[in-house]
CSV table of C-alpha atoms and ligand atoms in Angstrom, one decimal:
chain,number,residue,atom,x,y,z
A,1,MET,CA,111.3,95.3,91.3
A,2,VAL,CA,113.3,95.7,94.4
A,3,THR,CA,111.6,95.1,97.7
A,4,VAL,CA,112.6,97.8,100.2
A,5,LEU,CA,110.4,96.7,103.1
A,6,LYS,CA,108.8,93.4,103.8
A,7,VAL,CA,106.6,92.9,106.9
A,8,THR,CA,105.4,89.4,107.5
A,9,ASN,CA,102.8,88.3,110.1
A,10,LEU,CA,103.6,91.3,112.4
A,11,LYS,CA,101.9,91.2,115.8
A,12,LYS,CA,102.1,93.6,118.7
A,13,TYR,CA,100.0,92.9,121.7
A,14,TYR,CA,100.0,95.1,124.8
A,15,PRO,CA,99.1,93.8,128.2
A,16,VAL,CA,96.0,95.3,129.8
A,17,ARG,CA,95.0,94.5,133.4
A,18,SER,CA,91.6,92.9,133.8
A,19,GLY,CA,90.7,92.0,137.3
A,20,PHE,CA,92.9,90.7,140.0
A,21,LEU,CA,96.1,89.2,138.6
A,22,ARG,CA,94.6,88.6,135.3
A,23,THR,CA,96.2,90.0,132.1
A,24,LYS,CA,94.5,90.3,128.8
A,25,TRP,CA,96.1,91.4,125.6
A,26,LEU,CA,95.2,94.3,123.4
A,27,HIS,CA,95.8,93.3,119.8
A,28,ALA,CA,97.2,96.6,118.5
A,29,VAL,CA,98.6,95.0,115.4
A,30,ASP,CA,97.5,91.5,114.5
A,31,ASP,CA,99.1,89.5,111.7
A,32,VAL,CA,99.9,92.3,109.4
A,33,SER,CA,101.9,91.5,106.2
A,34,LEU,CA,102.8,94.2,103.7
A,35,ASP,CA,105.7,95.3,101.4
A,36,VAL,CA,107.0,98.5,99.9
A,37,GLN,CA,108.9,98.4,96.6
A,38,ALA,CA,111.7,100.7,95.7
A,39,GLY,CA,110.4,104.2,94.6
A,40,GLU,CA,106.8,103.6,95.5
A,41,THR,CA,104.4,104.9,98.1
A,42,VAL,CA,102.2,102.6,100.1
A,43,GLY,CA,99.4,104.4,101.9
A,44,LEU,CA,98.5,102.8,105.2
A,45,VAL,CA,95.0,104.0,105.9
A,46,GLY,CA,92.5,103.4,108.8
A,47,GLU,CA,90.7,105.2,111.6
A,48,SER,CA,92.4,106.4,114.7
A,49,GLY,CA,93.3,103.5,117.0
A,50,SER,CA,93.5,100.9,114.2
A,51,GLY,CA,97.2,100.2,114.8
A,52,LYS,CA,98.9,102.3,112.1
A,53,THR,CA,101.5,104.0,114.3
A,54,THR,CA,102.2,100.7,116.1
A,55,VAL,CA,103.1,99.1,112.7
A,56,ALA,CA,105.5,102.1,112.1
A,57,ARG,CA,107.1,101.8,115.5
A,58,CYS,CA,107.6,98.1,115.2
A,59,VAL,CA,109.1,98.5,111.7
A,60,LEU,CA,111.5,101.2,113.1
A,61,ARG,CA,112.3,99.1,116.1
A,62,LEU,CA,111.1,101.8,118.4
A,63,GLU,CA,108.9,99.0,119.7
A,64,GLU,CA,109.6,95.2,120.1
A,65,PRO,CA,107.1,93.3,118.1
A,66,THR,CA,105.3,90.4,119.8
A,67,SER,CA,106.1,88.3,116.8
A,68,GLY,CA,106.6,88.5,113.0
A,69,GLN,CA,109.3,89.5,110.7
A,70,VAL,CA,110.4,92.9,109.3
A,71,LEU,CA,113.0,92.9,106.5
A,72,LEU,CA,114.6,96.2,105.3
A,73,GLY,CA,116.2,95.0,102.1
A,74,GLU,CA,118.1,91.9,103.3
A,75,VAL,CA,118.3,93.1,106.9
A,76,ASP,CA,116.2,91.4,109.5
A,77,VAL,CA,115.2,94.4,111.5
A,78,THR,CA,113.9,92.4,114.5
A,79,ALA,CA,117.2,90.7,115.0
A,80,VAL,CA,119.5,93.8,114.7
A,81,ARG,CA,121.5,94.7,117.8
A,82,GLY,CA,124.0,97.4,118.9
A,83,ASP,CA,125.8,99.1,116.0
A,84,GLY,CA,123.4,97.6,113.5
A,85,LEU,CA,120.6,99.7,115.1
A,86,ARG,CA,122.5,102.9,114.2
A,87,GLY,CA,122.7,101.7,110.6
A,88,LEU,CA,119.0,101.0,110.7
A,89,ARG,CA,118.2,104.5,111.9
A,90,ARG,CA,120.2,105.9,108.9
A,91,ASP,CA,118.4,103.6,106.4
A,92,MET,CA,114.9,104.2,107.8
A,93,GLN,CA,113.5,107.5,108.9
A,94,MET,CA,110.2,108.7,110.2
A,95,VAL,CA,108.4,112.0,109.9
A,96,PHE,CA,106.0,112.5,112.8
A,97,GLN,CA,102.5,114.0,113.0
A,98,ASP,CA,103.5,117.1,115.1
A,99,PRO,CA,106.7,118.6,113.9
A,100,MET,CA,107.1,120.6,117.1
A,101,ASP,CA,107.5,117.4,119.1
A,102,SER,CA,110.3,116.1,117.0
A,103,LEU,CA,112.3,119.3,116.7
A,104,ASN,CA,114.7,120.6,119.4
A,105,PRO,CA,113.4,124.1,120.3
A,106,ARG,CA,116.9,125.3,121.3
A,107,LEU,CA,118.7,124.4,118.0
A,108,PRO,CA,118.7,126.6,114.9
A,109,VAL,CA,117.2,124.9,111.9
A,110,GLY,CA,120.6,124.6,110.1
A,111,SER,CA,122.2,122.7,113.0
A,112,MET,CA,119.1,120.5,113.3
A,113,VAL,CA,119.2,119.5,109.6
A,114,ALA,CA,123.0,119.0,109.8
A,115,GLU,CA,122.8,116.8,112.8
A,116,PRO,CA,121.9,113.4,111.2
A,117,LEU,CA,124.7,113.9,108.7
A,118,TRP,CA,127.5,114.2,111.2
A,119,ILE,CA,126.0,111.9,113.8
A,120,HIS,CA,126.0,109.1,111.3
A,121,GLY,CA,129.6,110.0,110.3
A,122,LEU,CA,128.6,110.9,106.7
A,123,TYR,CA,130.2,114.4,106.8
A,124,SER,CA,132.3,116.5,109.2
A,125,ARG,CA,130.3,119.0,111.3
A,126,LYS,CA,131.4,121.9,109.0
A,127,GLU,CA,130.5,120.0,105.8
A,128,ALA,CA,127.3,118.9,107.3
A,129,ARG,CA,126.3,122.6,107.9
A,130,GLU,CA,126.9,123.4,104.2
A,131,ARG,CA,125.0,120.3,103.1
A,132,ALA,CA,122.1,121.4,105.4
A,133,VAL,CA,121.6,124.5,103.2
A,134,ASP,CA,121.2,122.2,100.1
A,135,LEU,CA,118.7,120.1,102.0
A,136,LEU,CA,116.7,123.1,103.0
A,137,GLU,CA,116.6,124.1,99.3
A,138,LEU,CA,115.3,120.6,98.4
A,139,VAL,CA,112.3,121.1,100.7
A,140,GLY,CA,111.7,124.6,99.3
A,141,LEU,CA,113.2,126.8,102.1
A,142,GLY,CA,115.9,129.4,101.4
A,143,PRO,CA,119.3,129.6,103.1
A,144,GLN,CA,118.1,132.3,105.5
A,145,TYR,CA,116.1,129.6,107.3
A,146,ALA,CA,119.3,128.0,108.6
A,147,LYS,CA,119.6,130.6,111.4
A,148,ARG,CA,115.9,130.5,112.5
A,149,TYR,CA,114.5,128.5,115.5
A,150,PRO,CA,111.5,126.2,115.4
A,151,HIS,CA,109.2,128.7,117.2
A,152,GLN,CA,109.9,131.3,114.4
A,153,LEU,CA,108.4,128.9,111.8
A,154,SER,CA,104.9,128.1,110.6
A,155,GLY,CA,103.6,124.6,111.0
A,156,GLY,CA,104.2,123.8,107.3
A,157,GLU,CA,107.8,125.1,107.5
A,158,ARG,CA,108.4,123.0,110.6
A,159,GLN,CA,107.2,120.0,108.8
A,160,ARG,CA,109.5,120.8,105.9
A,161,ILE,CA,112.4,120.8,108.4
A,162,GLY,CA,111.2,117.4,109.7
A,163,ILE,CA,111.3,116.1,106.1
A,164,ALA,CA,114.7,117.6,105.4
A,165,ARG,CA,116.1,115.8,108.5
A,166,ALA,CA,114.5,112.6,107.5
A,167,ILE,CA,115.9,112.6,103.9
A,168,ALA,CA,119.4,113.8,105.0
A,169,THR,CA,120.9,110.4,105.3
A,170,HIS,CA,119.5,109.1,102.0
A,171,PRO,CA,117.3,106.5,103.7
A,172,LYS,CA,116.0,103.5,101.9
A,173,LEU,CA,112.5,104.0,103.5
A,174,VAL,CA,110.8,107.1,104.9
A,175,ILE,CA,107.8,106.4,107.1
A,176,LEU,CA,105.4,109.4,107.2
A,177,ASP,CA,103.0,109.2,110.1
A,178,GLU,CA,100.1,111.6,109.5
A,179,PRO,CA,102.7,114.3,108.5
A,180,THR,CA,100.1,116.8,107.4
A,181,SER,CA,97.2,116.3,109.8
A,182,SER,CA,98.1,119.2,112.0
A,183,LEU,CA,98.2,121.6,109.0
A,184,ASP,CA,95.6,123.6,107.1
A,185,VAL,CA,94.3,122.1,103.9
A,186,SER,CA,96.2,124.5,101.5
A,187,VAL,CA,99.5,123.9,103.4
A,188,GLN,CA,98.8,120.1,103.3
A,189,ALA,CA,98.6,120.2,99.5
A,190,LYS,CA,101.9,122.1,99.2
A,191,LEU,CA,103.6,119.6,101.5
A,192,ILE,CA,102.3,116.7,99.5
A,193,ASN,CA,103.8,118.3,96.4
A,194,VAL,CA,107.2,118.6,98.2
A,195,LEU,CA,107.0,114.9,99.1
A,196,LYS,CA,106.2,114.0,95.5
A,197,ASP,CA,109.1,116.1,94.1
A,198,LEU,CA,111.5,114.6,96.5
A,199,GLN,CA,110.4,111.1,95.7
A,200,VAL,CA,111.1,111.7,92.0
A,201,LYS,CA,114.4,113.5,92.6
A,202,LEU,CA,115.8,111.1,95.1
A,203,GLY,CA,114.0,107.9,94.3
A,204,LEU,CA,112.6,107.6,97.8
A,205,SER,CA,110.2,104.9,99.0
A,206,TYR,CA,107.4,106.0,101.4
A,207,LEU,CA,105.1,104.3,103.8
A,208,PHE,CA,102.5,107.0,104.2
A,209,ILE,CA,100.2,106.6,107.2
A,210,THR,CA,97.0,108.6,107.5
A,211,HIS,CA,93.3,108.4,108.4
A,212,ASP,CA,92.6,110.6,105.4
A,213,LEU,CA,91.9,108.5,102.4
A,214,CYS,CA,91.5,111.5,100.1
A,215,LEU,CA,94.9,112.8,101.0
A,216,VAL,CA,96.8,109.6,100.5
A,217,SER,CA,95.2,108.4,97.3
A,218,SER,CA,96.9,111.1,95.2
A,219,LEU,CA,100.3,110.0,96.4
A,220,SER,CA,100.1,106.3,96.8
A,221,ASN,CA,100.7,103.5,94.2
A,222,ARG,CA,99.1,101.0,96.6
A,223,LEU,CA,96.8,101.2,99.6
A,224,ALA,CA,96.7,99.1,102.7
A,225,VAL,CA,93.5,99.5,104.6
A,226,MET,CA,93.6,98.7,108.3
A,227,TYR,CA,90.8,98.0,110.8
A,228,LEU,CA,91.3,97.0,114.4
A,229,GLY,CA,94.9,95.9,114.0
A,230,ARG,CA,94.4,93.9,110.8
A,231,LEU,CA,94.8,94.6,107.1
A,232,VAL,CA,91.4,94.2,105.5
A,233,GLU,CA,92.3,95.2,102.0
A,234,PHE,CA,95.6,95.8,100.1
A,235,GLY,CA,96.2,96.5,96.5
A,236,ALA,CA,96.7,99.0,93.7
A,237,THR,CA,95.2,102.4,94.6
A,238,GLN,CA,93.1,102.7,91.5
A,239,ALA,CA,91.7,99.2,91.9
A,240,ILE,CA,90.7,99.9,95.5
A,241,LEU,CA,89.2,103.3,94.8
A,242,SER,CA,87.2,102.2,91.8
A,243,ARG,CA,86.3,98.7,93.0
A,244,PRO,CA,86.5,98.5,96.8
A,245,VAL,CA,85.6,95.0,98.0
A,246,HIS,CA,85.7,95.0,101.8
A,247,PRO,CA,82.6,96.5,103.5
A,248,TYR,CA,84.9,98.7,105.7
A,249,THR,CA,86.8,100.1,102.6
A,250,LYS,CA,83.5,100.7,100.9
A,251,ALA,CA,82.3,102.8,103.8
A,252,LEU,CA,85.7,104.7,103.9
A,253,ILE,CA,85.5,105.5,100.2
A,254,SER,CA,81.9,106.5,100.2
A,255,ALA,CA,82.7,109.1,102.9
A,256,VAL,CA,85.2,110.9,100.7
A,257,PRO,CA,83.7,114.1,99.2
A,258,VAL,CA,83.7,114.1,95.4
A,259,SER,CA,84.3,117.0,93.1
A,260,HIS,CA,81.4,116.3,90.7
A,261,PRO,CA,77.8,115.2,91.4
A,262,SER,CA,78.0,112.5,88.7
A,263,GLU,CA,80.8,110.8,90.7
A,264,ARG,CA,78.6,110.7,93.8
A,265,LYS,CA,78.0,107.2,95.1
A,266,GLU,CA,75.6,106.0,97.7
A,267,ARG,CA,77.0,106.7,101.2
A,268,VAL,CA,77.7,103.5,103.1
A,269,VAL,CA,77.5,104.1,106.8
A,270,LEU,CA,78.4,101.3,109.2
A,271,PRO,CA,76.6,101.5,112.6
A,272,GLY,CA,78.6,101.9,115.8
A,273,GLU,CA,82.3,102.5,116.0
A,274,GLY,CA,85.4,100.3,116.2
A,275,SER,CA,86.6,99.6,119.7
A,276,SER,CA,90.0,98.1,120.5
A,277,THR,CA,90.4,94.3,120.3
A,278,ILE,CA,91.2,92.8,123.6
A,279,GLY,CA,91.9,89.1,123.1
A,280,PRO,CA,91.6,86.3,122.7
A,281,THR,CA,89.6,87.1,119.6
A,282,GLN,CA,87.7,85.1,117.2
A,283,GLY,CA,86.1,86.0,113.9
A,284,CYS,CA,86.1,89.2,111.9
A,285,GLY,CA,86.7,92.5,113.7
A,286,LEU,CA,84.0,94.2,111.7
A,287,LEU,CA,81.3,91.7,112.7
A,288,PRO,CA,79.3,93.9,115.1
A,289,ARG,CA,79.1,96.7,112.5
A,290,CYS,CA,78.9,94.7,109.2
A,291,PRO,CA,75.5,94.6,107.4
A,292,PHE,CA,76.5,91.5,105.5
A,293,ALA,CA,77.7,89.4,108.5
A,294,MET,CA,77.2,85.6,108.2
A,295,GLY,CA,77.6,82.7,110.7
A,296,VAL,CA,81.2,82.1,109.6
A,297,CYS,CA,82.2,85.7,110.4
A,298,GLY,CA,81.9,85.0,114.1
A,299,GLU,CA,83.8,81.7,113.9
A,300,ARG,CA,86.9,82.3,111.8
A,301,THR,CA,89.1,85.4,111.2
A,302,PRO,CA,89.1,86.1,107.5
A,303,MET,CA,92.6,86.0,106.0
A,304,LEU,CA,93.8,88.3,103.1
A,305,HIS,CA,93.6,86.6,99.7
A,306,GLU,CA,93.8,87.8,96.2
A,307,VAL,CA,90.5,88.7,94.5
A,308,SER,CA,92.3,90.0,91.4
A,309,PRO,CA,95.9,90.5,90.5
A,310,ASP,CA,97.5,92.9,93.0
A,311,HIS,CA,94.3,93.3,95.0
A,312,SER,CA,93.7,91.3,98.2
A,313,VAL,CA,90.8,91.3,100.7
A,314,ALA,CA,90.1,89.7,104.0
A,315,CYS,CA,86.4,89.1,104.0
A,316,HIS,CA,84.4,85.8,104.1
A,317,MET,CA,82.0,87.1,101.5
A,318,HIS,CA,84.7,87.3,98.9
A,319,VAL,CA,86.4,83.9,99.2
A,320,VAL,CA,87.0,82.7,95.6
B,1,ADP,P1,96.6,104.6,115.1
B,1,ADP,O1,98.0,105.1,114.9
B,1,ADP,O2,96.0,103.8,114.0
B,1,ADP,O3,95.7,105.6,115.6
B,1,ADP,P2,97.9,103.2,117.3
B,1,ADP,O4,98.9,102.3,116.7
B,1,ADP,O5,98.4,104.4,117.9
B,1,ADP,O6,96.7,103.5,116.3
B,1,ADP,O7,97.1,102.4,118.5
B,1,ADP,C1,96.5,101.1,118.2
B,1,ADP,C2,96.0,100.6,119.5
B,1,ADP,O8,97.0,100.2,120.4
B,1,ADP,C3,95.1,101.6,120.3
B,1,ADP,O9,94.0,100.9,120.8
B,1,ADP,C4,96.0,102.1,121.3
B,1,ADP,O10,95.3,102.5,122.5
B,1,ADP,C5,96.9,100.9,121.6
B,1,ADP,N1,98.2,101.3,122.1
B,1,ADP,C6,99.2,101.9,121.4
B,1,ADP,N2,100.3,102.1,122.1
B,1,ADP,C7,100.1,101.4,123.3
B,1,ADP,C8,100.9,101.2,124.4
B,1,ADP,N3,102.2,101.6,124.5
B,1,ADP,N4,100.4,100.5,125.5
B,1,ADP,C9,99.1,100.1,125.4
B,1,ADP,N5,98.3,100.2,124.3
B,1,ADP,C10,98.8,100.9,123.3
B,2,MG,MG1,98.7,107.0,114.9
């Protein structure tokens, strides 16, 4: 196995003013470690505000981490400067939630898809435009789309353009941040198929971020479940779906609609809702909502540890 991305003890704290001259820190990402292997998809799941986008932004160096290490292959992402950053942008690409935000409304689609190819010096401008037509075909759009502008496209088509741009430079890693959440369910399903096809054809590795467990489970080899800035469960998708261990993961999974009544499990509902963690913090983030909380949960933060091969959980109830 080849490790494409390795994130170790990543932290991102934002300053928040609290009272006169006092600064507290919002722990957007707290001690997150995860990896993505070549050719696989890791789903990063959690409710809104749990820190998923901040992980992505730190990995891409759109944001400076407070501490921790990010390795893309052998390259230490947090130490890269100057020209190295350009190379990094080529090797790691992101597809954003709202395609309209990331597309230039004044450029025709063909030029937009060609742009990363000549900007990174991979092709001349003319060759890049020819290659753009191939890329459009790869995401299921005919050559006639090259002349259209973003406002002439549907949401699904725009997101296909976002994907074509992202894969243009043959990146080692593609980070997809809620790429389908602004689309209708039927369009979502088609886009997921496009992503699956591309992964097989081009051997891509994905970090797929979503709040929708249902969506990501069909695509992901492994799942990383995030709650209030921390990973609470990480492992093979099948193991997590069939035997979730963390109380938060159990609640997430029990909320997913099932296709057959025999598959229906008892719904686990946690009281309250997650607020942001403004530090210093102590103990487990789920404590105020967890029906199983014990004394230790308020005293020490549970760390991820293996409960079975390729399945780790951060919960004091499951220390082995
Ligand atoms: P998610 O993508 O899971 O919805 P985010 O990573 O966007 O979560 O946000 C995690 C937390 O960090 C939230 O509480 C959010 O308000 C906070 N946050 C994100 N970006 C900033 C920023 N630039 N400054 C201050 N707080 C931020
Ligand atoms: Mg987000």
